[in-house]
mmCIF file of N, CA and C in Angstrom:
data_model
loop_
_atom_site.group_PDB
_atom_site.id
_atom_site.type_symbol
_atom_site.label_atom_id
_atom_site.label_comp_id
_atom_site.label_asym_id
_atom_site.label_seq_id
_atom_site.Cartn_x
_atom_site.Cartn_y
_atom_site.Cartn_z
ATOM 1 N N UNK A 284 10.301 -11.013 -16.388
ATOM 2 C CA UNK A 284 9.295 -10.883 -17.430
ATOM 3 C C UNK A 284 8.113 -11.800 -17.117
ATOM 4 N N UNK A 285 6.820 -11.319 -17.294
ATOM 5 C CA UNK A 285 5.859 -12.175 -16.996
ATOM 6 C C UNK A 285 5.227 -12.920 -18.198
ATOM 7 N N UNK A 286 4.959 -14.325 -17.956
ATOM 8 C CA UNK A 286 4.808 -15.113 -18.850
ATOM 9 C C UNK A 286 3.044 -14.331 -19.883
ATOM 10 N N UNK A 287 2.781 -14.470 -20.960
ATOM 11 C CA UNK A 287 2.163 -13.556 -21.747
ATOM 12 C C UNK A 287 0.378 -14.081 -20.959
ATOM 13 N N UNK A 288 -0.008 -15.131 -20.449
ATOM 14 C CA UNK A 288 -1.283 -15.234 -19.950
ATOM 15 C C UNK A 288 -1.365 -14.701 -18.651
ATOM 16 N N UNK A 289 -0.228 -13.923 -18.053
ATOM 17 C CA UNK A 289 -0.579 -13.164 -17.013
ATOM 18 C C UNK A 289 -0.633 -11.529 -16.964
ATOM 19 N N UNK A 290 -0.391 -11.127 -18.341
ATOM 20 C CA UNK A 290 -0.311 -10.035 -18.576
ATOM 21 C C UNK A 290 -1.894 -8.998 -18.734
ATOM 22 N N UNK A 291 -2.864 -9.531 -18.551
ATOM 23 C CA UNK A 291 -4.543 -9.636 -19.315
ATOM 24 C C UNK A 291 -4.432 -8.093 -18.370
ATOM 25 N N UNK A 292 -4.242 -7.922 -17.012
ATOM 26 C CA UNK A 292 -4.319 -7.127 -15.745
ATOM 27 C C UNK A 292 -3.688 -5.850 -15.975
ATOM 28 N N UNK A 293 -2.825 -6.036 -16.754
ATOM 29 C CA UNK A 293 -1.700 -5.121 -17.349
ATOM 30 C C UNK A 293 -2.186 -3.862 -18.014
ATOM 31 N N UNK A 294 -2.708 -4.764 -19.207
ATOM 32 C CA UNK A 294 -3.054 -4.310 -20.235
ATOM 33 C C UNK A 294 -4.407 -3.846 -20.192
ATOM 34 N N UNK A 295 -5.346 -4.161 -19.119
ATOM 35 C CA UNK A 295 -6.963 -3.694 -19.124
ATOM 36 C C UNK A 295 -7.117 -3.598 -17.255
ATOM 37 N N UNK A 296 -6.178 -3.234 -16.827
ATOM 38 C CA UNK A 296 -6.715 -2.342 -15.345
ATOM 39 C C UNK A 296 -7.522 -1.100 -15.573
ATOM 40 N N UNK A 297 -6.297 -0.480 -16.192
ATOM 41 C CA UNK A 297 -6.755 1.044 -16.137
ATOM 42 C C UNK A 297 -8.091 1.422 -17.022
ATOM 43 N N UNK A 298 -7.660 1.020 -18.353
ATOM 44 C CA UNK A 298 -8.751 1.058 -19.586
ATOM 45 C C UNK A 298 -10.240 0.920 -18.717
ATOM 46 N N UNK A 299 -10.176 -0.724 -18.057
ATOM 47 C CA UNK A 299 -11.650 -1.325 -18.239
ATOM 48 C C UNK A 299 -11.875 -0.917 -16.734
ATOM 49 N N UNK A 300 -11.461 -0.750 -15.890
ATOM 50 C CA UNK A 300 -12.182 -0.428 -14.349
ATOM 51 C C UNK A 300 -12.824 -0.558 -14.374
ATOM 52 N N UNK A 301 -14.082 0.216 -14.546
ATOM 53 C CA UNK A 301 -15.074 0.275 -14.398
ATOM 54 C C UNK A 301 -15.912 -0.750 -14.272
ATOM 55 N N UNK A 302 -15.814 -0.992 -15.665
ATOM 56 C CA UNK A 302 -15.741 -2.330 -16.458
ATOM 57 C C UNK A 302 -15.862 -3.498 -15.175
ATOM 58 N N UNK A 303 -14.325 -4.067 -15.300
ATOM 59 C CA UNK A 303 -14.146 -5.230 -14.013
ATOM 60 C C UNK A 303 -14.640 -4.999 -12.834
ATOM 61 N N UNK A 304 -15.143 -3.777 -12.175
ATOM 62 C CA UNK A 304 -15.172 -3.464 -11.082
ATOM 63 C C UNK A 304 -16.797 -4.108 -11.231
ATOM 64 N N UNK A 305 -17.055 -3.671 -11.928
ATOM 65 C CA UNK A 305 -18.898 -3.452 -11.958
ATOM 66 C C UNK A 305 -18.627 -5.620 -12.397
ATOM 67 N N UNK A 306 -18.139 -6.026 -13.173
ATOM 68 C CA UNK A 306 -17.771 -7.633 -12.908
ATOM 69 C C UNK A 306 -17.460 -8.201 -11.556
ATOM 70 N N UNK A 307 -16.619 -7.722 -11.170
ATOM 71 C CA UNK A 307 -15.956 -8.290 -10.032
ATOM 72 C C UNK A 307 -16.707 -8.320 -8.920
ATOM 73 N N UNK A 308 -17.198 -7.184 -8.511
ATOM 74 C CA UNK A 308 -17.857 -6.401 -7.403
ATOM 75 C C UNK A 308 -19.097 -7.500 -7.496
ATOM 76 N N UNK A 309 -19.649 -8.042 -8.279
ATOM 77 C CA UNK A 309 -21.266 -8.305 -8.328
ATOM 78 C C UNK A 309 -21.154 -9.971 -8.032
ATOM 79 N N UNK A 310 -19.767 -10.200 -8.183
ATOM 80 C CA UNK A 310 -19.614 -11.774 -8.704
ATOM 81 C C UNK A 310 -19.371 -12.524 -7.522
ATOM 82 N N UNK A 311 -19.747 -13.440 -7.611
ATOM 83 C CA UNK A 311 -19.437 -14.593 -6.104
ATOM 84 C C UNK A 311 -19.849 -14.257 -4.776
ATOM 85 N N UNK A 312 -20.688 -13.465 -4.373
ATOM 86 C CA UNK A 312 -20.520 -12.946 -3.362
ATOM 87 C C UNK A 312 -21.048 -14.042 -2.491
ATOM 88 N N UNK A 313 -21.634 -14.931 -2.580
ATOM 89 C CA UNK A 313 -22.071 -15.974 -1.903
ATOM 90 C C UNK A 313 -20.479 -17.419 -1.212
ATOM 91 N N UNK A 314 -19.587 -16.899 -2.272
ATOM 92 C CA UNK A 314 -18.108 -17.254 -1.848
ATOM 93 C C UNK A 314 -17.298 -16.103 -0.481
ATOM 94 N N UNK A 315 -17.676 -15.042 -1.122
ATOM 95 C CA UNK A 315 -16.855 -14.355 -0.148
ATOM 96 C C UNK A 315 -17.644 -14.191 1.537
ATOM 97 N N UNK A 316 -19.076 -14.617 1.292
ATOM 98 C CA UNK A 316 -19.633 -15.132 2.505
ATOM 99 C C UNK A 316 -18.880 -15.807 3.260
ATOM 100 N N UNK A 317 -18.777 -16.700 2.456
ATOM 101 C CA UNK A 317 -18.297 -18.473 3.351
ATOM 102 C C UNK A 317 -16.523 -18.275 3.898
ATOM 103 N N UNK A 318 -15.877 -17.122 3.163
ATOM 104 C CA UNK A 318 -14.805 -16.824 3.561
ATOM 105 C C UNK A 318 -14.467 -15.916 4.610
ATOM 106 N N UNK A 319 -15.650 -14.697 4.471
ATOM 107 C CA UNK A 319 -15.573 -14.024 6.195
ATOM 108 C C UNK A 319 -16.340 -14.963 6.985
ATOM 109 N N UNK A 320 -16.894 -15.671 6.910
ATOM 110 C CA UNK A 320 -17.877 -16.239 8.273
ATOM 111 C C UNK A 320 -16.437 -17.091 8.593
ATOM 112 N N UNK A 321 -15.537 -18.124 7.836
ATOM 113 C CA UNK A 321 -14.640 -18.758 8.052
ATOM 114 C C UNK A 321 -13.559 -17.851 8.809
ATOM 115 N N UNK A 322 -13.328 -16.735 8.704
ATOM 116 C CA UNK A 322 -12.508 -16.097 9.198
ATOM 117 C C UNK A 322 -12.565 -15.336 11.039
ATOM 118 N N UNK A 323 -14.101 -15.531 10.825
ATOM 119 C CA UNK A 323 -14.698 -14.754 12.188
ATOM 120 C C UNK A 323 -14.829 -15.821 13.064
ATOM 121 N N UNK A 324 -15.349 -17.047 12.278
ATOM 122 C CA UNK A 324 -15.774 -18.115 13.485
ATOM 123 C C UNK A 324 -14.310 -18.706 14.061
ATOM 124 N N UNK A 325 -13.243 -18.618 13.364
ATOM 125 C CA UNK A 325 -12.235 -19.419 13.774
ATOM 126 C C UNK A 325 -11.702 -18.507 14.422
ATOM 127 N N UNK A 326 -11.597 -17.221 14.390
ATOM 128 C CA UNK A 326 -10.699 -15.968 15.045
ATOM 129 C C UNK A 326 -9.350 -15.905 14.181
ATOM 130 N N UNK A 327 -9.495 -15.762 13.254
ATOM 131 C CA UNK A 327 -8.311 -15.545 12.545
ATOM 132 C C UNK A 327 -7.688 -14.013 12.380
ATOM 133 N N UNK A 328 -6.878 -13.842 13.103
ATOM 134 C CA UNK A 328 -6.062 -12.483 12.984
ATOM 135 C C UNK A 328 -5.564 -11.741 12.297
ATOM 136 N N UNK A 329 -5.076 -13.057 10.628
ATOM 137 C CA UNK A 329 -4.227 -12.229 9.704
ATOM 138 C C UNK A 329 -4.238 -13.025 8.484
ATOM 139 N N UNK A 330 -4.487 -12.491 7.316
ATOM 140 C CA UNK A 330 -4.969 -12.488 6.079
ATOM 141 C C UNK A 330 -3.673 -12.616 5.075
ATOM 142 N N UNK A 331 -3.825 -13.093 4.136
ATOM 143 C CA UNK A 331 -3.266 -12.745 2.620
ATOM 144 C C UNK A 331 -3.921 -13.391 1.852
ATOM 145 N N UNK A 332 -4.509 -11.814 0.654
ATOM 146 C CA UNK A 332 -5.221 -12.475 -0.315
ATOM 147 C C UNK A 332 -4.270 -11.829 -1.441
ATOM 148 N N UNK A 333 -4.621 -13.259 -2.204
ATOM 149 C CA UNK A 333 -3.157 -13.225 -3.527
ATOM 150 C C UNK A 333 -4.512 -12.827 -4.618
ATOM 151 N N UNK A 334 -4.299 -11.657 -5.160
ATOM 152 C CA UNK A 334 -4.648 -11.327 -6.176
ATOM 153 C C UNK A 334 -6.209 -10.584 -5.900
ATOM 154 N N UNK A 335 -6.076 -9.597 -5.620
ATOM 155 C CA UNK A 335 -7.428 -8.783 -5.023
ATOM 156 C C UNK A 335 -7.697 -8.359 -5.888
ATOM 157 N N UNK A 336 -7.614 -8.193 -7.154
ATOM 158 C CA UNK A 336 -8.355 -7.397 -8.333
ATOM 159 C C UNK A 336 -8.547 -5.997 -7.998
ATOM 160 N N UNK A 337 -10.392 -5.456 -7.502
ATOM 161 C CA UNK A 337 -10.918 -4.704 -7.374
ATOM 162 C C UNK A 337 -11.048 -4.239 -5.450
ATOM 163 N N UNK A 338 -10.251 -4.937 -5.439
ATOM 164 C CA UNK A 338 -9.991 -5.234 -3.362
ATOM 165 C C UNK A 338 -11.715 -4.744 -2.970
ATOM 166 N N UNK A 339 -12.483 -5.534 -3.821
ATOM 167 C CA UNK A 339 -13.450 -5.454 -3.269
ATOM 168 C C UNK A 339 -14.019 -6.377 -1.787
ATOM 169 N N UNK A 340 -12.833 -7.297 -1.436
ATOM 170 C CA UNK A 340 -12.619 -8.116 0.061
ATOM 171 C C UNK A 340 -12.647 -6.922 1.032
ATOM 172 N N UNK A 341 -11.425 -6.367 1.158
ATOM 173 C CA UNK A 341 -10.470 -5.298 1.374
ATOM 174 C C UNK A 341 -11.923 -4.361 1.811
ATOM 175 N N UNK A 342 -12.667 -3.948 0.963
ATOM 176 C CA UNK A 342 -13.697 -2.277 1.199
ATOM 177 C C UNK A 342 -15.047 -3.504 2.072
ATOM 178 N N UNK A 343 -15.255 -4.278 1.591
ATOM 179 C CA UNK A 343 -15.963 -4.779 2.358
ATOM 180 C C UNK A 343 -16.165 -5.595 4.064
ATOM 181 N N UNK A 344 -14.965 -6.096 3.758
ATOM 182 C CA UNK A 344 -14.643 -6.866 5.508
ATOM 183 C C UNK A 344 -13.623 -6.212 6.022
ATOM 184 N N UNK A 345 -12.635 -6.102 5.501
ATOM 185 C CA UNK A 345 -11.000 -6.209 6.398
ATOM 186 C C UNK A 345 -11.283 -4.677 6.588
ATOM 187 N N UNK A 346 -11.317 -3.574 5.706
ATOM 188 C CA UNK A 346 -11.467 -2.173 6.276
ATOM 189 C C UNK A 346 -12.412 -2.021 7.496
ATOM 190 N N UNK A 347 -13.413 -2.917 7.732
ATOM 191 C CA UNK A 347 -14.380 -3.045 8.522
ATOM 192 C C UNK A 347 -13.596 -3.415 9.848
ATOM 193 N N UNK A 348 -13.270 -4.308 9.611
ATOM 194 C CA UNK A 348 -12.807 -5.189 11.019
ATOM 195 C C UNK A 348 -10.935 -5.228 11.197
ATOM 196 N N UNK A 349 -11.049 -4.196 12.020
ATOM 197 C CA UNK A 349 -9.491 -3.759 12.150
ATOM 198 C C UNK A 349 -9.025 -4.570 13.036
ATOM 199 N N UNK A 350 -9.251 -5.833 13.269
ATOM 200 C CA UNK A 350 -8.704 -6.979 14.392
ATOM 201 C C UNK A 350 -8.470 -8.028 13.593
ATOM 202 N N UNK A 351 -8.402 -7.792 12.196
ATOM 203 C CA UNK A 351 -8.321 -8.735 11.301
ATOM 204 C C UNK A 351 -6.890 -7.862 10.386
ATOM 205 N N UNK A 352 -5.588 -8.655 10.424
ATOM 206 C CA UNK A 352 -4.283 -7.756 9.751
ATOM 207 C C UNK A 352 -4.468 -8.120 8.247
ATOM 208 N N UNK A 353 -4.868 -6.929 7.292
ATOM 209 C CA UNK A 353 -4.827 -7.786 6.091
ATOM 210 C C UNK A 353 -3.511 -7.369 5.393
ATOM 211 N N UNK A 354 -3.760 -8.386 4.322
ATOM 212 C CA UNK A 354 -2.072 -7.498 3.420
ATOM 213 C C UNK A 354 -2.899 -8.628 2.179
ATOM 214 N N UNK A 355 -2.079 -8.203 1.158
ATOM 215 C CA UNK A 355 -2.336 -9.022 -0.476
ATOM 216 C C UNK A 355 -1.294 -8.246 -1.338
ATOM 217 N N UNK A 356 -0.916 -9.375 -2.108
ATOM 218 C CA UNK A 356 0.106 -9.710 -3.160
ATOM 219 C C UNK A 356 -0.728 -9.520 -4.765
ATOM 220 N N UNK A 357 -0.202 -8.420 -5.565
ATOM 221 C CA UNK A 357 -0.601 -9.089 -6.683
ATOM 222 C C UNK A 357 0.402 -8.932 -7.612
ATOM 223 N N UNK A 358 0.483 -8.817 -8.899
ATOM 224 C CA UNK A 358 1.168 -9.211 -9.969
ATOM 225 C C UNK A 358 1.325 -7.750 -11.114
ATOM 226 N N UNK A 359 0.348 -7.175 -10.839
ATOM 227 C CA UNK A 359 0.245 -6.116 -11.472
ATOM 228 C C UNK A 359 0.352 -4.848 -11.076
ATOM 229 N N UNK A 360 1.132 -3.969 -12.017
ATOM 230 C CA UNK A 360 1.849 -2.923 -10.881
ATOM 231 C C UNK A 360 0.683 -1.966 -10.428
ATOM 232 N N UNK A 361 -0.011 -1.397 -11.526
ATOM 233 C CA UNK A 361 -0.964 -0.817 -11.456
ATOM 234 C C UNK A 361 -2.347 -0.906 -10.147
ATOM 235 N N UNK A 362 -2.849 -2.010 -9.810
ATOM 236 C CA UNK A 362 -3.290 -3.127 -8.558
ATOM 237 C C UNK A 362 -2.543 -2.544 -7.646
ATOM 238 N N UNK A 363 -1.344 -2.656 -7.931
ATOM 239 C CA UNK A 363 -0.673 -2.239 -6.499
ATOM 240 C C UNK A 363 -0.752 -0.938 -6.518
ATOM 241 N N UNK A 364 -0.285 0.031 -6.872
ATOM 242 C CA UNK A 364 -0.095 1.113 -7.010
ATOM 243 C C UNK A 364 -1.605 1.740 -6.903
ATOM 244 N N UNK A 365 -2.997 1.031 -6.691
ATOM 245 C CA UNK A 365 -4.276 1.558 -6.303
ATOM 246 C C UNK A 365 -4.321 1.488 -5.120
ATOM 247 N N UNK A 366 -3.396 -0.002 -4.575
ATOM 248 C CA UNK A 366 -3.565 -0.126 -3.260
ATOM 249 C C UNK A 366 -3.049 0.435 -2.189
ATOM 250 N N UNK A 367 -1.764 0.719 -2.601
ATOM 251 C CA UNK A 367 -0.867 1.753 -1.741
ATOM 252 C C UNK A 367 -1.297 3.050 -1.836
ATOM 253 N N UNK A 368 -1.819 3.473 -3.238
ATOM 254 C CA UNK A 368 -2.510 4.889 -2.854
ATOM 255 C C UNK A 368 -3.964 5.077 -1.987
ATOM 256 N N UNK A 369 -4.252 3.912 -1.598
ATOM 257 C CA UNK A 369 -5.493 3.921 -0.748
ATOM 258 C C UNK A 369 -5.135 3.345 1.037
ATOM 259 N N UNK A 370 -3.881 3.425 1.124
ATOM 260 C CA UNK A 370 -3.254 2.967 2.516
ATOM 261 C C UNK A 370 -3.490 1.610 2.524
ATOM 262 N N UNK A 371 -3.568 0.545 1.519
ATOM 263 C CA UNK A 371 -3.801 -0.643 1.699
ATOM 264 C C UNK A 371 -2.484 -1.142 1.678
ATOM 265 N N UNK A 372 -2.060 -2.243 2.597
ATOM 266 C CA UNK A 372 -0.658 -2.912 2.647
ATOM 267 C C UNK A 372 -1.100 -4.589 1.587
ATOM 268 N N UNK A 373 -0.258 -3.730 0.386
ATOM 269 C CA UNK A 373 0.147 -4.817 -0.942
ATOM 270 C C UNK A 373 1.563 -4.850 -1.081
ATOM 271 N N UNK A 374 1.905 -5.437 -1.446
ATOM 272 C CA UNK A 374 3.064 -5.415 -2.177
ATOM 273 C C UNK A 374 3.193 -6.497 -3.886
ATOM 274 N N UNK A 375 3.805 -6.340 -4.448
ATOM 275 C CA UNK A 375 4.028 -6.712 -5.562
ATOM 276 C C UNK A 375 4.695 -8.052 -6.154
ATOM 277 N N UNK A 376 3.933 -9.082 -5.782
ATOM 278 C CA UNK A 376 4.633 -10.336 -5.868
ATOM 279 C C UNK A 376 3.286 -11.226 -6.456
ATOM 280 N N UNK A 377 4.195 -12.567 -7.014
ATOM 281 C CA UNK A 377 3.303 -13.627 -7.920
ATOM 282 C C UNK A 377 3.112 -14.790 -6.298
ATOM 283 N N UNK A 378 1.870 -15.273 -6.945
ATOM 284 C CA UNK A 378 1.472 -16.671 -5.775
ATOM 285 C C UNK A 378 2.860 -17.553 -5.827
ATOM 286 N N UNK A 379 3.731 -17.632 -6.699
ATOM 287 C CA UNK A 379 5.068 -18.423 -6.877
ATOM 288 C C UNK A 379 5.638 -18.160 -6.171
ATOM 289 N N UNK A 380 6.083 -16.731 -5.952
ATOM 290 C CA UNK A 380 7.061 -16.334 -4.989
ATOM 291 C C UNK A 380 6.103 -15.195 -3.874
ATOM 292 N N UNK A 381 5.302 -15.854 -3.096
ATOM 293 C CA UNK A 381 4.997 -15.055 -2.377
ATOM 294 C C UNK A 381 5.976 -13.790 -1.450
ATOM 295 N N UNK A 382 6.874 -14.248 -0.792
ATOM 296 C CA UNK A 382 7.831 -13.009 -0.208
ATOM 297 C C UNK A 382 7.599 -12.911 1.115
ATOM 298 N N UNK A 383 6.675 -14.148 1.811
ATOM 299 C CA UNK A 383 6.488 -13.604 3.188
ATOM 300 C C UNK A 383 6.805 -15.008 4.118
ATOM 301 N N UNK A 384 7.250 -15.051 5.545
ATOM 302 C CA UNK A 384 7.275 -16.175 5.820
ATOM 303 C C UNK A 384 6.294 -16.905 6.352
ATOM 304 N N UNK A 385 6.136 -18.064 6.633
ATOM 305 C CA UNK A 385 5.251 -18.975 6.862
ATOM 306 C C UNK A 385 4.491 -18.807 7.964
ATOM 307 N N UNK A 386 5.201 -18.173 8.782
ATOM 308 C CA UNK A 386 4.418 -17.535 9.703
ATOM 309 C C UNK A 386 4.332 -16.318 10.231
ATOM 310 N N UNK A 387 3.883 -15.603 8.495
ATOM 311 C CA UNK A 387 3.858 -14.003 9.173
ATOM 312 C C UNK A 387 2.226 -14.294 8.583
ATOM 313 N N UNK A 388 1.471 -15.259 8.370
ATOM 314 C CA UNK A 388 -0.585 -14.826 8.203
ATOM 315 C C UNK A 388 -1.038 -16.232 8.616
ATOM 316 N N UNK A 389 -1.990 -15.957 8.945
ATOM 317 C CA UNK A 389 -3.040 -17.811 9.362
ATOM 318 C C UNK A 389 -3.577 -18.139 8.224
ATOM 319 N N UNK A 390 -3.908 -17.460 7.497
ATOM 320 C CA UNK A 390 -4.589 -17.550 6.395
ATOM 321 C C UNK A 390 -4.713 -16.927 5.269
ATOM 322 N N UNK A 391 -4.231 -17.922 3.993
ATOM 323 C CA UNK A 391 -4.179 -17.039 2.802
ATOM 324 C C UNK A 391 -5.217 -17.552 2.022
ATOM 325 N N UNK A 392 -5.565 -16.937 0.992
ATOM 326 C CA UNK A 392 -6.479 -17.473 -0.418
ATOM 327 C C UNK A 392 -6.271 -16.461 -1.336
ATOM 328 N N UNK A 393 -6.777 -17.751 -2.513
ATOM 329 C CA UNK A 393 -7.101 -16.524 -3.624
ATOM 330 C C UNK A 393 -8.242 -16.814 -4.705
ATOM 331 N N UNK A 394 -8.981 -16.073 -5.127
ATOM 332 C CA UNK A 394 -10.315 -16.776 -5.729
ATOM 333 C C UNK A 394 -10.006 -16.028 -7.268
ATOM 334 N N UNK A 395 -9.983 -17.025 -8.149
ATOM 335 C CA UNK A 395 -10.089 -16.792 -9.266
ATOM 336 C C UNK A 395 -8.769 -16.105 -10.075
ATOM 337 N N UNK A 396 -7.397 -16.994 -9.490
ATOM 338 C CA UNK A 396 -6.073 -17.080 -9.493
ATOM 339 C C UNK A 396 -5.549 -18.137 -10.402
ATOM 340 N N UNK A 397 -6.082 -19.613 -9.438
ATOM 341 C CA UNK A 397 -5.568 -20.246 -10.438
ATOM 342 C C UNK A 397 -5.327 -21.033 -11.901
ATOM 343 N N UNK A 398 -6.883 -19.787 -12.471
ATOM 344 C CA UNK A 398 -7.365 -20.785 -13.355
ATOM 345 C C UNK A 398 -6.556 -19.744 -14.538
ATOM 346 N N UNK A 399 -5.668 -19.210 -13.762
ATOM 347 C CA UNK A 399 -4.838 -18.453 -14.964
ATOM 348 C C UNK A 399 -3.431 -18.614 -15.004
ATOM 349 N N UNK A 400 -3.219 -19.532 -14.327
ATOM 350 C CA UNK A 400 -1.629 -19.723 -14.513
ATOM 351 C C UNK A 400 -1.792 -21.299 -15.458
ATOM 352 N N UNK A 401 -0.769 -21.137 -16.131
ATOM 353 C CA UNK A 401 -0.475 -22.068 -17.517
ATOM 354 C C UNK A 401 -0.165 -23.330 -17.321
ATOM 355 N N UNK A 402 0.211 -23.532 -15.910
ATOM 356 C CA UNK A 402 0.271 -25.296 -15.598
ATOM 357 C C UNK A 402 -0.280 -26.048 -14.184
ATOM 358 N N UNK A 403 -1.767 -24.721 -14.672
ATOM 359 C CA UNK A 403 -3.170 -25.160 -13.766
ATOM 360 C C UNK A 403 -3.706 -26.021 -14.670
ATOM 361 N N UNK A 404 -4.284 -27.246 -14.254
ATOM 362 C CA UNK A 404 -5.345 -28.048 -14.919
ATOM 363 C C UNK A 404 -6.867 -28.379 -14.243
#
């Protein structure tokens, strides 16, 4: 059972799309800069991003650059179930229990994750 402040995704994927997408899509992009340039300059091969929302990462870099392995974890079934219907490799797990070993990615993140779990300060 998921604790009730992680449920928000649940309950307003489907409804608000649009919605979050047209949020999500517009937001930070000056972050997700600094995260592909970090990824290209170092040569990093393989990805996990915990909690892709609108996998607006995903349509923008990683579909781009197929020398880059991505995969992402999220929490919500629905999220997943966009991602697998779009050939994206997700699977269905919390940042707690990720599910993968330590050295199956070089690099993980997640932007705008932890300010929603309940014993973030």
């Amino acid at each position: 059972m998921k604790k009730e402040h992680l449920t928000w995704w649940d309950k307003n994927h489907g409804i608000q799309n649009e919605n979050l997408k047209q949020w999500l899509d517009s937001s930070d992009q000056s972050s997700r800069d600094i995260i592909y340039k970090l990824i290209i300059d170092n040569s990093i091969s393989s990805v996990l991003e915990c909690g892709p929302g609108t996998f607006i990462d995903y349509n923008q870099f990683f579909s781009k650059n197929k020398n880059v392995k991505y995969c992402a974890i999220d929490i919500t079934d629905s999220i997943v179930e966009v991602g697998v219907k779009n050939k994206i490799n997700i699977k269905l797990n919390s940042i707690e229990s990720i599910g993968l070993n330590n050295d199956e990615v070089e690099f993980v993140y997640c932007r705008h994750v932890l300010e929603h779990q309940d014993y973030y300060e």
